[in-house]
Every structure is written in C-alpha cells, then in structure tokens.
Amino acid sequence: MGGQVDFDEVARLQQPPTDRRPLLLVGAVDVATGAHQAFSSWRGEITLNAIVASAAVPPLFRAVHEGGSYYWDGLFSQNPPVPEEIRVIRINPLARAGEPTAIAAIADRRNELPGNLSLQQELYFIGKVNQWADRLGGRYRHIEVRERALDLASKLDRRAGFITALQHEGRHKAQRFLAGLPG
C-alpha cells in the first residue's frame, strides 16, 4: 500500500485549510464501539493505517489498529460528510443481470446488498436535502454527487497497473476540480 499512496502529496494536504486546498476525509468504523471515524487531512490524521482501515472489509482484511482503536471500512457505519461535492467510487454493484444461482455468486450478492445499504441511505438523504435546498430558492448549496462504478473484480484487484490507472484518473479529475475553484 505504501508504494501506491503518495504520502508527500498527502502531507501537503495536511496543512491548514485554504480556498484551494481540498479537505480529504477517510471513513472507518471503530470495531468495538461502532462509532464512525472520519480521519481528516486538515487535522493531520491521514496515515497509512487510516487509509488501509478505510478499505478493511472482513473477512478479506483484518481490522486495522490506529490511535488506540481497531477499524474496519466506514461502509459499516457511514461515510464522511463533504459539503459541496461527493465523489463515490462504488465497488458493490447496485444491480445484477439475472438471479445468482451458483454458491459463490449468491455469496457475492449477499455481500453486495448490505455493503450498499449505508451508502444508498446517505445518497437518498443527500437527494432529499438537495430537493429542500432547491425549493428554498438557492439560499442553500446543492451537493453534487459524482459516482464511478467499478466492477466486482476490482474489489480484489491489487495489480500495480490497475491501481496506477485509478490514481491517474483521480489526479486528472482532481486537477479539473481544482481548476474550477474560484481563484
């Protein structure tokens, strides 16, 4: 993982906020208490363990120790709130073509459905808040949600080429986002 994360860039994010420095939040859940934890770049909390914890989905990965607690992926509680724009990388497909009949396919689908539950609830709530904001005539900001769906195989794909392609795509989109911020 350490070779896939540019910690020099993460360190630059972990400075006091400015209009052009985005906030990076990484979500995890404390396995013992069930409490949601949003590790924040502005508080200097984005560590290798925080990033790995945000992807620790049992039984594939063990809980990750960070700051005196053990964490799993935040999908088991909630995802961190982001005020203006949310980027969602969906690793569990919402829909499937047909009924799964093989044992492995049934097990995958049983994993996917609850894996989407908290995300779907949050996206529904954001949609409702956007409807209310629109009714109030622009007095409140609309939250933009952008999704990128990955296929089932991507959940376990740790090939360097795949990770590099995702990083390239993320950098490109981040540059476009930052270029659009008021200067």
PDB file of C-alpha atoms in Angstrom:
ATOM      1  CA  MET A   1       0.000   0.000   0.000  1.00  0.00           C
ATOM      2  CA  GLY A   2       2.812   2.394   0.878  1.00  0.00           C
ATOM      3  CA  GLY A   3       4.005   2.282  -2.756  1.00  0.00           C
ATOM      4  CA  GLN A   4       0.518   3.171  -4.015  1.00  0.00           C
ATOM      5  CA  VAL A   5      -0.036   6.243  -1.823  1.00  0.00           C
ATOM      6  CA  ASP A   6       1.906   9.456  -2.455  1.00  0.00           C
ATOM      7  CA  PHE A   7       2.484  10.464   1.165  1.00  0.00           C
ATOM      8  CA  ASP A   8       4.371  13.612   0.102  1.00  0.00           C
ATOM      9  CA  GLU A   9       1.136  14.765  -1.542  1.00  0.00           C
ATOM     10  CA  VAL A  10      -0.904  13.668   1.478  1.00  0.00           C
ATOM     11  CA  ALA A  11       1.467  15.669   3.708  1.00  0.00           C
ATOM     12  CA  ARG A  12       0.780  18.777   1.590  1.00  0.00           C
ATOM     13  CA  LEU A  13      -2.946  18.265   2.170  1.00  0.00           C
ATOM     14  CA  GLN A  14      -2.398  18.070   5.926  1.00  0.00           C
ATOM     15  CA  GLN A  15      -1.904  21.791   6.383  1.00  0.00           C
ATOM     16  CA  PRO A  16      -4.347  24.483   7.482  1.00  0.00           C
ATOM     17  CA  PRO A  17      -7.248  24.842   5.029  1.00  0.00           C
ATOM     18  CA  THR A  18      -7.284  27.373   2.214  1.00  0.00           C
ATOM     19  CA  ASP A  19      -9.733  28.101  -0.571  1.00  0.00           C
ATOM     20  CA  ARG A  20      -7.663  25.956  -2.944  1.00  0.00           C
ATOM     21  CA  ARG A  21      -6.655  23.089  -0.628  1.00  0.00           C
ATOM     22  CA  PRO A  22      -9.336  20.402  -0.583  1.00  0.00           C
ATOM     23  CA  LEU A  23     -10.269  18.509   2.540  1.00  0.00           C
ATOM     24  CA  LEU A  24      -9.603  14.771   2.397  1.00  0.00           C
ATOM     25  CA  LEU A  25     -11.759  12.650   4.698  1.00  0.00           C
ATOM     26  CA  VAL A  26     -11.269   8.905   5.060  1.00  0.00           C
ATOM     27  CA  GLY A  27     -14.071   6.987   6.758  1.00  0.00           C
ATOM     28  CA  ALA A  28     -13.775   3.998   9.070  1.00  0.00           C
ATOM     29  CA  VAL A  29     -15.760   2.437  11.896  1.00  0.00           C
ATOM     30  CA  ASP A  30     -14.418   1.533  15.339  1.00  0.00           C
ATOM     31  CA  VAL A  31     -14.995  -2.225  15.516  1.00  0.00           C
ATOM     32  CA  ALA A  32     -15.510  -2.250  19.311  1.00  0.00           C
ATOM     33  CA  THR A  33     -17.808   0.780  19.717  1.00  0.00           C
ATOM     34  CA  GLY A  34     -19.440   1.071  16.292  1.00  0.00           C
ATOM     35  CA  ALA A  35     -18.553   4.768  16.263  1.00  0.00           C
ATOM     36  CA  HIS A  36     -17.830   6.373  12.906  1.00  0.00           C
ATOM     37  CA  GLN A  37     -14.402   7.963  12.481  1.00  0.00           C
ATOM     38  CA  ALA A  38     -13.658  10.495   9.745  1.00  0.00           C
ATOM     39  CA  PHE A  39      -9.883  10.831   9.544  1.00  0.00           C
ATOM     40  CA  SER A  40      -9.150  14.379   8.336  1.00  0.00           C
ATOM     41  CA  SER A  41      -6.261  15.730   6.301  1.00  0.00           C
ATOM     42  CA  TRP A  42      -6.710  19.137   7.919  1.00  0.00           C
ATOM     43  CA  ARG A  43      -6.148  17.552  11.345  1.00  0.00           C
ATOM     44  CA  GLY A  44      -3.128  15.577  10.072  1.00  0.00           C
ATOM     45  CA  GLU A  45      -4.854  12.196  10.531  1.00  0.00           C
ATOM     46  CA  ILE A  46      -4.330  10.658   7.094  1.00  0.00           C
ATOM     47  CA  THR A  47      -1.826   7.904   7.821  1.00  0.00           C
ATOM     48  CA  LEU A  48      -1.112   4.640   6.046  1.00  0.00           C
ATOM     49  CA  ASN A  49      -3.178   2.871   8.744  1.00  0.00           C
ATOM     50  CA  ALA A  50      -6.120   5.264   8.278  1.00  0.00           C
ATOM     51  CA  ILE A  51      -6.140   4.588   4.534  1.00  0.00           C
ATOM     52  CA  VAL A  52      -5.832   0.828   4.985  1.00  0.00           C
ATOM     53  CA  ALA A  53      -8.561   0.899   7.670  1.00  0.00           C
ATOM     54  CA  SER A  54     -10.912   2.595   5.212  1.00  0.00           C
ATOM     55  CA  ALA A  55     -10.570  -0.435   2.951  1.00  0.00           C
ATOM     56  CA  ALA A  56     -10.546  -3.188   5.609  1.00  0.00           C
ATOM     57  CA  VAL A  57     -13.558  -5.323   4.756  1.00  0.00           C
ATOM     58  CA  PRO A  58     -13.790  -8.523   6.802  1.00  0.00           C
ATOM     59  CA  PRO A  59     -13.213 -11.384   6.290  1.00  0.00           C
ATOM     60  CA  LEU A  60     -10.875 -10.301   3.465  1.00  0.00           C
ATOM     61  CA  PHE A  61      -8.872  -7.957   5.703  1.00  0.00           C
ATOM     62  CA  ARG A  62      -8.391  -7.776   9.457  1.00  0.00           C
ATOM     63  CA  ALA A  63      -9.254  -4.696  11.484  1.00  0.00           C
ATOM     64  CA  VAL A  64      -6.516  -2.041  11.432  1.00  0.00           C
ATOM     65  CA  HIS A  65      -5.084  -0.572  14.641  1.00  0.00           C
ATOM     66  CA  GLU A  66      -4.904   3.237  14.644  1.00  0.00           C
ATOM     67  CA  GLY A  67      -4.845   5.641  17.574  1.00  0.00           C
ATOM     68  CA  GLY A  68      -5.795   3.056  20.209  1.00  0.00           C
ATOM     69  CA  SER A  69      -8.755   1.572  18.311  1.00  0.00           C
ATOM     70  CA  TYR A  70      -9.358  -1.088  15.683  1.00  0.00           C
ATOM     71  CA  TYR A  71     -11.124  -0.043  12.480  1.00  0.00           C
ATOM     72  CA  TRP A  72     -12.949  -1.545   9.516  1.00  0.00           C
ATOM     73  CA  ASP A  73     -14.134   0.165   6.346  1.00  0.00           C
ATOM     74  CA  GLY A  74     -16.544   3.019   7.043  1.00  0.00           C
ATOM     75  CA  LEU A  75     -19.248   1.377   4.925  1.00  0.00           C
ATOM     76  CA  PHE A  76     -20.289  -0.437   8.103  1.00  0.00           C
ATOM     77  CA  SER A  77     -21.442   2.838   9.698  1.00  0.00           C
ATOM     78  CA  GLN A  78     -21.450   5.901   7.446  1.00  0.00           C
ATOM     79  CA  ASN A  79     -19.254   7.771   5.051  1.00  0.00           C
ATOM     80  CA  PRO A  80     -17.667  11.127   5.884  1.00  0.00           C
ATOM     81  CA  PRO A  81     -19.731  14.216   5.082  1.00  0.00           C
ATOM     82  CA  VAL A  82     -18.436  16.502   2.318  1.00  0.00           C
ATOM     83  CA  PRO A  83     -20.085  19.916   1.998  1.00  0.00           C
ATOM     84  CA  GLU A  84     -20.131  20.744  -1.729  1.00  0.00           C
ATOM     85  CA  GLU A  85     -19.213  17.705  -3.754  1.00  0.00           C
ATOM     86  CA  ILE A  86     -19.060  13.999  -3.025  1.00  0.00           C
ATOM     87  CA  ARG A  87     -17.060  11.562  -5.114  1.00  0.00           C
ATOM     88  CA  VAL A  88     -18.299   7.991  -4.738  1.00  0.00           C
ATOM     89  CA  ILE A  89     -16.330   5.022  -6.025  1.00  0.00           C
ATOM     90  CA  ARG A  90     -18.853   2.213  -5.984  1.00  0.00           C
ATOM     91  CA  ILE A  91     -17.274  -1.222  -5.571  1.00  0.00           C
ATOM     92  CA  ASN A  92     -20.537  -3.057  -4.894  1.00  0.00           C
ATOM     93  CA  PRO A  93     -22.864  -3.007  -7.909  1.00  0.00           C
ATOM     94  CA  LEU A  94     -26.453  -1.965  -7.271  1.00  0.00           C
ATOM     95  CA  ALA A  95     -27.936  -4.183  -9.972  1.00  0.00           C
ATOM     96  CA  ARG A  96     -27.056  -7.585 -11.365  1.00  0.00           C
ATOM     97  CA  ALA A  97     -28.091  -9.219 -14.620  1.00  0.00           C
ATOM     98  CA  GLY A  98     -30.276 -12.092 -13.517  1.00  0.00           C
ATOM     99  CA  GLU A  99     -30.516 -14.304 -10.477  1.00  0.00           C
ATOM    100  CA  PRO A 100     -27.307 -15.596  -8.932  1.00  0.00           C
ATOM    101  CA  THR A 101     -27.544 -19.382  -8.706  1.00  0.00           C
ATOM    102  CA  ALA A 102     -24.014 -20.598  -8.024  1.00  0.00           C
ATOM    103  CA  ILE A 103     -22.947 -20.630  -4.363  1.00  0.00           C
ATOM    104  CA  ALA A 104     -20.123 -18.120  -4.974  1.00  0.00           C
ATOM    105  CA  ALA A 105     -22.421 -15.762  -6.913  1.00  0.00           C
ATOM    106  CA  ILE A 106     -25.059 -15.944  -4.158  1.00  0.00           C
ATOM    107  CA  ALA A 107     -22.414 -15.206  -1.518  1.00  0.00           C
ATOM    108  CA  ASP A 108     -21.142 -12.240  -3.565  1.00  0.00           C
ATOM    109  CA  ARG A 109     -24.651 -10.808  -3.919  1.00  0.00           C
ATOM    110  CA  ARG A 110     -25.339 -11.281  -0.193  1.00  0.00           C
ATOM    111  CA  ASN A 111     -22.184  -9.260   0.471  1.00  0.00           C
ATOM    112  CA  GLU A 112     -23.041  -6.562  -2.080  1.00  0.00           C
ATOM    113  CA  LEU A 113     -26.539  -5.746  -0.858  1.00  0.00           C
ATOM    114  CA  PRO A 114     -25.684  -4.819   2.756  1.00  0.00           C
ATOM    115  CA  GLY A 115     -22.458  -3.230   1.503  1.00  0.00           C
ATOM    116  CA  ASN A 116     -24.587  -0.741  -0.437  1.00  0.00           C
ATOM    117  CA  LEU A 117     -27.118  -0.149   2.341  1.00  0.00           C
ATOM    118  CA  SER A 118     -25.468   2.713   4.253  1.00  0.00           C
ATOM    119  CA  LEU A 119     -24.266   4.370   1.044  1.00  0.00           C
ATOM    120  CA  GLN A 120     -27.749   4.216  -0.505  1.00  0.00           C
ATOM    121  CA  GLN A 121     -29.307   5.675   2.647  1.00  0.00           C
ATOM    122  CA  GLU A 122     -26.844   8.561   2.626  1.00  0.00           C
ATOM    123  CA  LEU A 123     -27.303   9.239  -1.097  1.00  0.00           C
ATOM    124  CA  TYR A 124     -31.087   9.207  -0.597  1.00  0.00           C
ATOM    125  CA  PHE A 125     -30.747  11.700   2.254  1.00  0.00           C
ATOM    126  CA  ILE A 126     -28.472  13.947   0.180  1.00  0.00           C
ATOM    127  CA  GLY A 127     -31.033  13.831  -2.624  1.00  0.00           C
ATOM    128  CA  LYS A 128     -33.773  14.900  -0.193  1.00  0.00           C
ATOM    129  CA  VAL A 129     -31.629  17.734   1.180  1.00  0.00           C
ATOM    130  CA  ASN A 130     -30.957  18.883  -2.392  1.00  0.00           C
ATOM    131  CA  GLN A 131     -34.716  18.881  -3.088  1.00  0.00           C
ATOM    132  CA  TRP A 132     -35.343  21.000   0.016  1.00  0.00           C
ATOM    133  CA  ALA A 133     -32.483  23.360  -0.899  1.00  0.00           C
ATOM    134  CA  ASP A 134     -33.894  23.766  -4.415  1.00  0.00           C
ATOM    135  CA  ARG A 135     -37.346  24.597  -3.000  1.00  0.00           C
ATOM    136  CA  LEU A 136     -35.810  27.321  -0.841  1.00  0.00           C
ATOM    137  CA  GLY A 137     -34.702  29.208  -3.919  1.00  0.00           C
ATOM    138  CA  GLY A 138     -30.926  28.915  -3.821  1.00  0.00           C
ATOM    139  CA  ARG A 139     -30.370  30.045  -0.238  1.00  0.00           C
ATOM    140  CA  TYR A 140     -28.562  26.753   0.410  1.00  0.00           C
ATOM    141  CA  ARG A 141     -25.877  24.948  -1.577  1.00  0.00           C
ATOM    142  CA  HIS A 142     -26.709  21.984  -3.744  1.00  0.00           C
ATOM    143  CA  ILE A 143     -24.468  18.956  -3.019  1.00  0.00           C
ATOM    144  CA  GLU A 144     -23.110  17.432  -6.209  1.00  0.00           C
ATOM    145  CA  VAL A 145     -22.713  13.637  -6.155  1.00  0.00           C
ATOM    146  CA  ARG A 146     -20.461  12.065  -8.764  1.00  0.00           C
ATOM    147  CA  GLU A 147     -20.238   8.293  -8.999  1.00  0.00           C
ATOM    148  CA  ARG A 148     -17.719   5.967 -10.553  1.00  0.00           C
ATOM    149  CA  ALA A 149     -18.745   2.316 -10.575  1.00  0.00           C
ATOM    150  CA  LEU A 150     -16.101  -0.374 -10.626  1.00  0.00           C
ATOM    151  CA  ASP A 151     -16.760  -3.995 -11.445  1.00  0.00           C
ATOM    152  CA  LEU A 152     -16.793  -6.871  -8.980  1.00  0.00           C
ATOM    153  CA  ALA A 153     -13.261  -7.980  -9.874  1.00  0.00           C
ATOM    154  CA  SER A 154     -11.899  -4.545  -8.907  1.00  0.00           C
ATOM    155  CA  LYS A 155     -12.668  -5.212  -5.230  1.00  0.00           C
ATOM    156  CA  LEU A 156      -9.737  -7.588  -5.028  1.00  0.00           C
ATOM    157  CA  ASP A 157      -7.575  -6.225  -7.861  1.00  0.00           C
ATOM    158  CA  ARG A 158      -4.264  -5.125  -6.347  1.00  0.00           C
ATOM    159  CA  ARG A 159      -2.271  -5.128  -9.611  1.00  0.00           C
ATOM    160  CA  ALA A 160       0.031  -2.123  -9.873  1.00  0.00           C
ATOM    161  CA  GLY A 161      -1.297  -1.263 -13.364  1.00  0.00           C
ATOM    162  CA  PHE A 162      -4.903  -1.126 -12.144  1.00  0.00           C
ATOM    163  CA  ILE A 163      -4.019   0.987  -9.096  1.00  0.00           C
ATOM    164  CA  THR A 164      -1.898   3.307 -11.264  1.00  0.00           C
ATOM    165  CA  ALA A 165      -4.781   3.759 -13.726  1.00  0.00           C
ATOM    166  CA  LEU A 166      -7.146   4.660 -10.862  1.00  0.00           C
ATOM    167  CA  GLN A 167      -4.589   7.099  -9.468  1.00  0.00           C
ATOM    168  CA  HIS A 168      -4.155   8.725 -12.889  1.00  0.00           C
ATOM    169  CA  GLU A 169      -7.917   9.089 -13.283  1.00  0.00           C
ATOM    170  CA  GLY A 170      -8.190  10.567  -9.764  1.00  0.00           C
ATOM    171  CA  ARG A 171      -5.387  13.073 -10.361  1.00  0.00           C
ATOM    172  CA  HIS A 172      -6.932  14.160 -13.665  1.00  0.00           C
ATOM    173  CA  LYS A 173     -10.348  14.706 -12.070  1.00  0.00           C
ATOM    174  CA  ALA A 174      -8.793  16.470  -9.058  1.00  0.00           C
ATOM    175  CA  GLN A 175      -6.913  18.853 -11.373  1.00  0.00           C
ATOM    176  CA  ARG A 176     -10.133  19.645 -13.244  1.00  0.00           C
ATOM    177  CA  PHE A 177     -11.938  20.199  -9.941  1.00  0.00           C
ATOM    178  CA  LEU A 178      -9.212  22.494  -8.556  1.00  0.00           C
ATOM    179  CA  ALA A 179      -9.029  24.442 -11.825  1.00  0.00           C
ATOM    180  CA  GLY A 180     -12.742  25.202 -11.449  1.00  0.00           C
ATOM    181  CA  LEU A 181     -12.438  26.689  -7.951  1.00  0.00           C
ATOM    182  CA  PRO A 182     -12.616  30.459  -7.600  1.00  0.00           C
ATOM    183  CA  GLY A 183      -9.092  31.853  -7.675  1.00  0.00           C
TER     184      GLY A 183
END
